[in-house]
Tab-separated table of C-alpha atoms in Angstrom:
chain	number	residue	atom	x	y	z
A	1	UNK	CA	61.672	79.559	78.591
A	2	UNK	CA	63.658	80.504	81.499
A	3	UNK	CA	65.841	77.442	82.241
A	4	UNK	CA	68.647	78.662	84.324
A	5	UNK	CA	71.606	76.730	85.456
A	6	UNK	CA	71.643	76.159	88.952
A	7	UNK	CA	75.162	73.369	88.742
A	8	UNK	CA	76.697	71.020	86.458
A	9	UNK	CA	74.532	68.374	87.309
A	10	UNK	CA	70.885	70.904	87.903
A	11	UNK	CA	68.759	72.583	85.053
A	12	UNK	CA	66.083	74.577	86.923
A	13	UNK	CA	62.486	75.651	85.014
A	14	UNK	CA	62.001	78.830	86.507
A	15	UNK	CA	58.590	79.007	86.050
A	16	UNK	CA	58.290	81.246	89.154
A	17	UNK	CA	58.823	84.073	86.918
A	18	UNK	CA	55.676	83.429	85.246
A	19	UNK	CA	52.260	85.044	86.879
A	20	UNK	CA	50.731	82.298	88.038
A	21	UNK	CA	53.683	79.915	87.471
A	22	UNK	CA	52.910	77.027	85.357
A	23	UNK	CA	49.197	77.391	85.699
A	24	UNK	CA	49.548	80.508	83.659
A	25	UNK	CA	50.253	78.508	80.495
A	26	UNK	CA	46.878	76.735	79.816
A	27	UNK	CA	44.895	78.619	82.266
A	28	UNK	CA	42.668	80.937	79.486
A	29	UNK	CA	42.426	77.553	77.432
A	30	UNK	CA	39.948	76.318	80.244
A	31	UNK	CA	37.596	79.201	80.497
A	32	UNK	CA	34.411	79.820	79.079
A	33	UNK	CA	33.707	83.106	78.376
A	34	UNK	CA	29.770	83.562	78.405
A	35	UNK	CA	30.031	82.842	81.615
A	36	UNK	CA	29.739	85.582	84.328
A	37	UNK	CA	33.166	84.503	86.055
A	38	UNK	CA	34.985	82.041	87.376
A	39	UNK	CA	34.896	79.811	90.504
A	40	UNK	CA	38.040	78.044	92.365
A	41	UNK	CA	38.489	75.915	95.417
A	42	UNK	CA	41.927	76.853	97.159
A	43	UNK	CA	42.970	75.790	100.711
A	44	UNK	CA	45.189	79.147	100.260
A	45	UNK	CA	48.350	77.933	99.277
A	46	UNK	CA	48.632	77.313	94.922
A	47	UNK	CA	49.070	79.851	92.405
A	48	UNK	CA	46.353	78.565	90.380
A	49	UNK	CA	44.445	81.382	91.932
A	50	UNK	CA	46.689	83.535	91.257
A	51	UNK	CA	46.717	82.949	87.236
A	52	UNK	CA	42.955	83.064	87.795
A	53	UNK	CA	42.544	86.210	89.287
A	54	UNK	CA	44.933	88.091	87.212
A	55	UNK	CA	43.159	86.798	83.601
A	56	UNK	CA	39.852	87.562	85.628
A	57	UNK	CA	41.096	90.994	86.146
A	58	UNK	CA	42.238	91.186	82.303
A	59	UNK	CA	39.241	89.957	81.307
A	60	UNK	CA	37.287	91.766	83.300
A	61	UNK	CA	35.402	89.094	84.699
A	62	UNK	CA	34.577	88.060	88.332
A	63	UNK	CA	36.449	85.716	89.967
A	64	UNK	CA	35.785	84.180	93.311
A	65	UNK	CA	37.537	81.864	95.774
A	66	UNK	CA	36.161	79.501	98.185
A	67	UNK	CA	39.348	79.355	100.908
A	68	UNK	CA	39.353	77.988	104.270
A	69	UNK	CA	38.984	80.834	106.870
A	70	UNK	CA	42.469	81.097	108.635
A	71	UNK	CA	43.239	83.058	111.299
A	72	UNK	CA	46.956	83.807	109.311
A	73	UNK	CA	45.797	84.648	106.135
A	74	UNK	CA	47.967	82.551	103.516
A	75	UNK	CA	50.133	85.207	101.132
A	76	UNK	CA	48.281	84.118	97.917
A	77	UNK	CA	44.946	85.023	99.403
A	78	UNK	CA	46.334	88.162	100.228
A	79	UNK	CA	47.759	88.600	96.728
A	80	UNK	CA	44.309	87.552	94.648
A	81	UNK	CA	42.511	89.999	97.174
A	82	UNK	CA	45.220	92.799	95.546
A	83	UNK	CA	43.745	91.635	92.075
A	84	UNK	CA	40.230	92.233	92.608
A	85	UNK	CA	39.147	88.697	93.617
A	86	UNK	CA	36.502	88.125	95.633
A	87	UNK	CA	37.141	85.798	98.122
A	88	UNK	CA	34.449	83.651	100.269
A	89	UNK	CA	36.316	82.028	103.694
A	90	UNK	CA	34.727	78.998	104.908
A	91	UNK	CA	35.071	77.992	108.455
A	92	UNK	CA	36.228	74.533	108.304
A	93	UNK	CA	37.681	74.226	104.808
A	94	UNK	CA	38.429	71.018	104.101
A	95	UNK	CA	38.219	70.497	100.166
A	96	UNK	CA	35.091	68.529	99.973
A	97	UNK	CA	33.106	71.330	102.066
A	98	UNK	CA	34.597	74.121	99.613
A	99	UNK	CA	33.492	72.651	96.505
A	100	UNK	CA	29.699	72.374	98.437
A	101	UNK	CA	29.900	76.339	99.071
A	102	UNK	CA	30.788	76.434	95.706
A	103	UNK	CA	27.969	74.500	94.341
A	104	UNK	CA	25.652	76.114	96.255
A	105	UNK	CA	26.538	79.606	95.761
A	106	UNK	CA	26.340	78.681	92.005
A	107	UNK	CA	22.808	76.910	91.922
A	108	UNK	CA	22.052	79.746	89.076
A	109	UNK	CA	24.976	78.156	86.823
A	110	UNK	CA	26.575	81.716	86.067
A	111	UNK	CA	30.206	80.373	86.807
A	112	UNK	CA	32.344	77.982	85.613
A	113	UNK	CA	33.909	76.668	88.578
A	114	UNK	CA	37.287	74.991	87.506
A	115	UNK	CA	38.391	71.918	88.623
A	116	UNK	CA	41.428	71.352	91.365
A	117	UNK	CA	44.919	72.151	89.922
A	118	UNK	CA	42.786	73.342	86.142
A	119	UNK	CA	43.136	69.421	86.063
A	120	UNK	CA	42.229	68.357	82.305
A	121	UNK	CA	43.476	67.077	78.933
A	122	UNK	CA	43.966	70.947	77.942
A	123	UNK	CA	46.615	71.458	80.633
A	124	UNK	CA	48.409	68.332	80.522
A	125	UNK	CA	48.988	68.957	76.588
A	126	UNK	CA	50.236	72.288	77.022
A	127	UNK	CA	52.392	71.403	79.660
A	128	UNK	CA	53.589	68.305	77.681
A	129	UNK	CA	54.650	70.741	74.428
A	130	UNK	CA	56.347	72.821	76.994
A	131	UNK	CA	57.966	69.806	77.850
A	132	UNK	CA	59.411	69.345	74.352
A	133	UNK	CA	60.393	73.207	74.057
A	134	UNK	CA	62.595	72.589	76.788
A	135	UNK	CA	64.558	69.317	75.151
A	136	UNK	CA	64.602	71.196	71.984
A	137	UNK	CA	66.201	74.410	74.186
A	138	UNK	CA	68.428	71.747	75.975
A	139	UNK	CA	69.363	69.803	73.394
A	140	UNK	CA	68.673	66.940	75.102
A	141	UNK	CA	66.293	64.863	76.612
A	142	UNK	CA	66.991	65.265	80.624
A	143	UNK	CA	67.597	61.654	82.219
A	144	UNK	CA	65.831	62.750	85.597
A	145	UNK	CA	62.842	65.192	86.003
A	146	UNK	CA	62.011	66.104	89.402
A	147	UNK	CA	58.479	67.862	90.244
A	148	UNK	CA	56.245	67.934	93.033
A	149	UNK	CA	52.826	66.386	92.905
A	150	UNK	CA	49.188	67.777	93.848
A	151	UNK	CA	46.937	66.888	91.534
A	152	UNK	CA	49.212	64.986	89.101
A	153	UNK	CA	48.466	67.503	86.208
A	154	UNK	CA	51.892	68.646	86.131
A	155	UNK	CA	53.731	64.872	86.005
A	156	UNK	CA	50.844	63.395	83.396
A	157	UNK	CA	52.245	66.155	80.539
A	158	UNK	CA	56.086	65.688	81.685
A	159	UNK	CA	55.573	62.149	80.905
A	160	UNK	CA	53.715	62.460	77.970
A	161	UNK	CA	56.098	64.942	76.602
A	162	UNK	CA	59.113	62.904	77.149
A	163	UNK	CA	60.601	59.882	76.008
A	164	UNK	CA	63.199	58.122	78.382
A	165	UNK	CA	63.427	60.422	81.325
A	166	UNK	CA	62.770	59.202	84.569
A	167	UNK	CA	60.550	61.450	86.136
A	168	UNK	CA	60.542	61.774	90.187
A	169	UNK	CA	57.295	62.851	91.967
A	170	UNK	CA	57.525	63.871	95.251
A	171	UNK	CA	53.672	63.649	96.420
A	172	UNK	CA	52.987	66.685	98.589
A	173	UNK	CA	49.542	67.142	99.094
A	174	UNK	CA	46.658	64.477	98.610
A	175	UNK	CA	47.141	60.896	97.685
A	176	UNK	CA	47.915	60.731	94.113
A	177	UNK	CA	49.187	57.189	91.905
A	178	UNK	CA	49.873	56.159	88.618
A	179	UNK	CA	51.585	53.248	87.070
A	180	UNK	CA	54.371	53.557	85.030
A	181	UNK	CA	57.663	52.130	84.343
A	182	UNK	CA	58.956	55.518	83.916
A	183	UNK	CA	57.536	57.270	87.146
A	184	UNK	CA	59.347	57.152	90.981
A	185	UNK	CA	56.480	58.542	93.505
A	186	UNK	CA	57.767	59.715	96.831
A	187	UNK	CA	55.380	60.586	99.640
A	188	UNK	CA	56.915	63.723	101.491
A	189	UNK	CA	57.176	62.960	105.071
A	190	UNK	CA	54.991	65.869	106.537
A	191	UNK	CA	51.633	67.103	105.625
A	192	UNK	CA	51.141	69.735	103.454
A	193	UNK	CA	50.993	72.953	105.574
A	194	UNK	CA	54.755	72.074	106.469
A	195	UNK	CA	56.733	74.849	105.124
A	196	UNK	CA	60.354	72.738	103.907
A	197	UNK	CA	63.324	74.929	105.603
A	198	UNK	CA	65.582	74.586	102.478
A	199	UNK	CA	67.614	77.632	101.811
A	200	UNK	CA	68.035	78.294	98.613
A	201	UNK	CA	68.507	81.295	96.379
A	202	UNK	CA	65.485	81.098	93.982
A	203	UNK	CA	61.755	82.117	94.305
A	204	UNK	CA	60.374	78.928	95.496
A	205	UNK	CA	57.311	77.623	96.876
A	206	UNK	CA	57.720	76.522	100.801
A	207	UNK	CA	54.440	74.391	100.850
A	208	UNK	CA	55.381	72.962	97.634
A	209	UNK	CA	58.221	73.098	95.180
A	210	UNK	CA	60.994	73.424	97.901
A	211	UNK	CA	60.105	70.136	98.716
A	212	UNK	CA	60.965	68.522	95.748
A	213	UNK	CA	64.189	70.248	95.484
A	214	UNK	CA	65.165	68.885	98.803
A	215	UNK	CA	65.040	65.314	97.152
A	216	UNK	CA	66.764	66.944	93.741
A	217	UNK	CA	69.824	67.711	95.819
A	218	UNK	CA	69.815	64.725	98.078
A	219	UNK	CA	69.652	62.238	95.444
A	220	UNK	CA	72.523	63.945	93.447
A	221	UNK	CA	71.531	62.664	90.196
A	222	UNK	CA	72.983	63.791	86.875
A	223	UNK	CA	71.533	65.770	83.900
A	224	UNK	CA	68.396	66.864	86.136
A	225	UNK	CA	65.738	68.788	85.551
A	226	UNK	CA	63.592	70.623	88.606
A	227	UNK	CA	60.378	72.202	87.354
A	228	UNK	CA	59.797	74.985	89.456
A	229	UNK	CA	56.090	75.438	88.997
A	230	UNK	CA	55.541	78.683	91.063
């Protein structure tokens, strides 16, 4: 499960460790495997591509990523080139103009192109029985769950796999909301291609975990849990 310690007050979910971080648990759930390969939208940064590429690579299928073109290639482009990933950069790569590209270079219907974040039912139940592994491993049910927020896949299974924690999203990337009683939203201050300065001494993501963290340590809750997606 790799829950590590990181004080008396911090349980970390290191799921850095994973390829692909968190994605990597639901990811082959979502793929359909007549198809000739598999399309993704990235603006460079996630590890969804990542998880993609490498079960591409496994299953010997294509995979291809619509990224903007950067003059400073992001690291995780770099990496899914290393895996065997094609990769298409589109000048001016906002999100919307990706997932056109995408469409269009797919008019034939030979890929599944996979939504944002693997965004669906699939992942938020997997991620919600991970959820309960980690109570069962803890022994308890944490009182505070911090994670950061993109596409809101992560903090929909959290809450469905928990019962009284209150779970603290720090909104990095595009507007995301949802109502509950259980739920604290944050909007971090700076957009998302801010890389947080936060020393620490685990593998964490600058763009996008490490900003969470930063709120995990200045609240100075206790019995937290951090999910370190990738």
């Amino acid at each position: 499960m790799n829950l590590e310690r990181y004080s008396d007050k911090i349980t970390i979910l290191r799921d850095d460790k994973l390829i692909g971080g968190t994605k990597s648990r639901f990811i082959k759930e979502l793929l359909d495997l007549n198809k000739k390969g598999f399309i993704y939208c990235s603006l460079g940064y996630g590890a969804f591509q990542i998880a993609l590429s490498e079960i591409s690579r496994e299953l010997k299928k294509e995979c291809i990523i619509f990224t903007p073109d950067k003059k400073i290639k992001d690291p995780n482009t770099i990496e899914i080139i290393n895996n065997g990933a094609k990769v298409i950069f589109v000048p001016y790569g906002y999100m919307s103009v990706l997932n056109k590209r995408a469409k269009e270079f797919n008019k034939d219907n030979e890929y599944q192109i996979l939504s944002f974040g693997g965004e669906s039912e699939i992942a938020i139940n997997r991620i919600s029985e991970t959820m309960k592994e980690i109570i069962k491993e803890l022994k308890c049910e944490p009182d505070n769950i911090y994670c950061s927020v993109g596409s809101g896949t992560l903090l929909k299974g959290i809450l469905k796999g928990t019962n009284k924690a209150i779970i603290h999203g720090i909104v990095v990337g595009k507007e995301f909301n949802i109502n509950h009683e259980r739920v604290r939203l944050r909007k971090y201050p700076k957009d998302f291609k801010y890389e947080s300065k936060l020393n620490i001494e685990f593998k964490s993501n600058k763009n996008y975990d490490r900003k969470a963290f930063e709120y995990v340590l200045s609240d100075n809750l206790d019995n937290v849990l951090f999910w370190n997606v990738n």
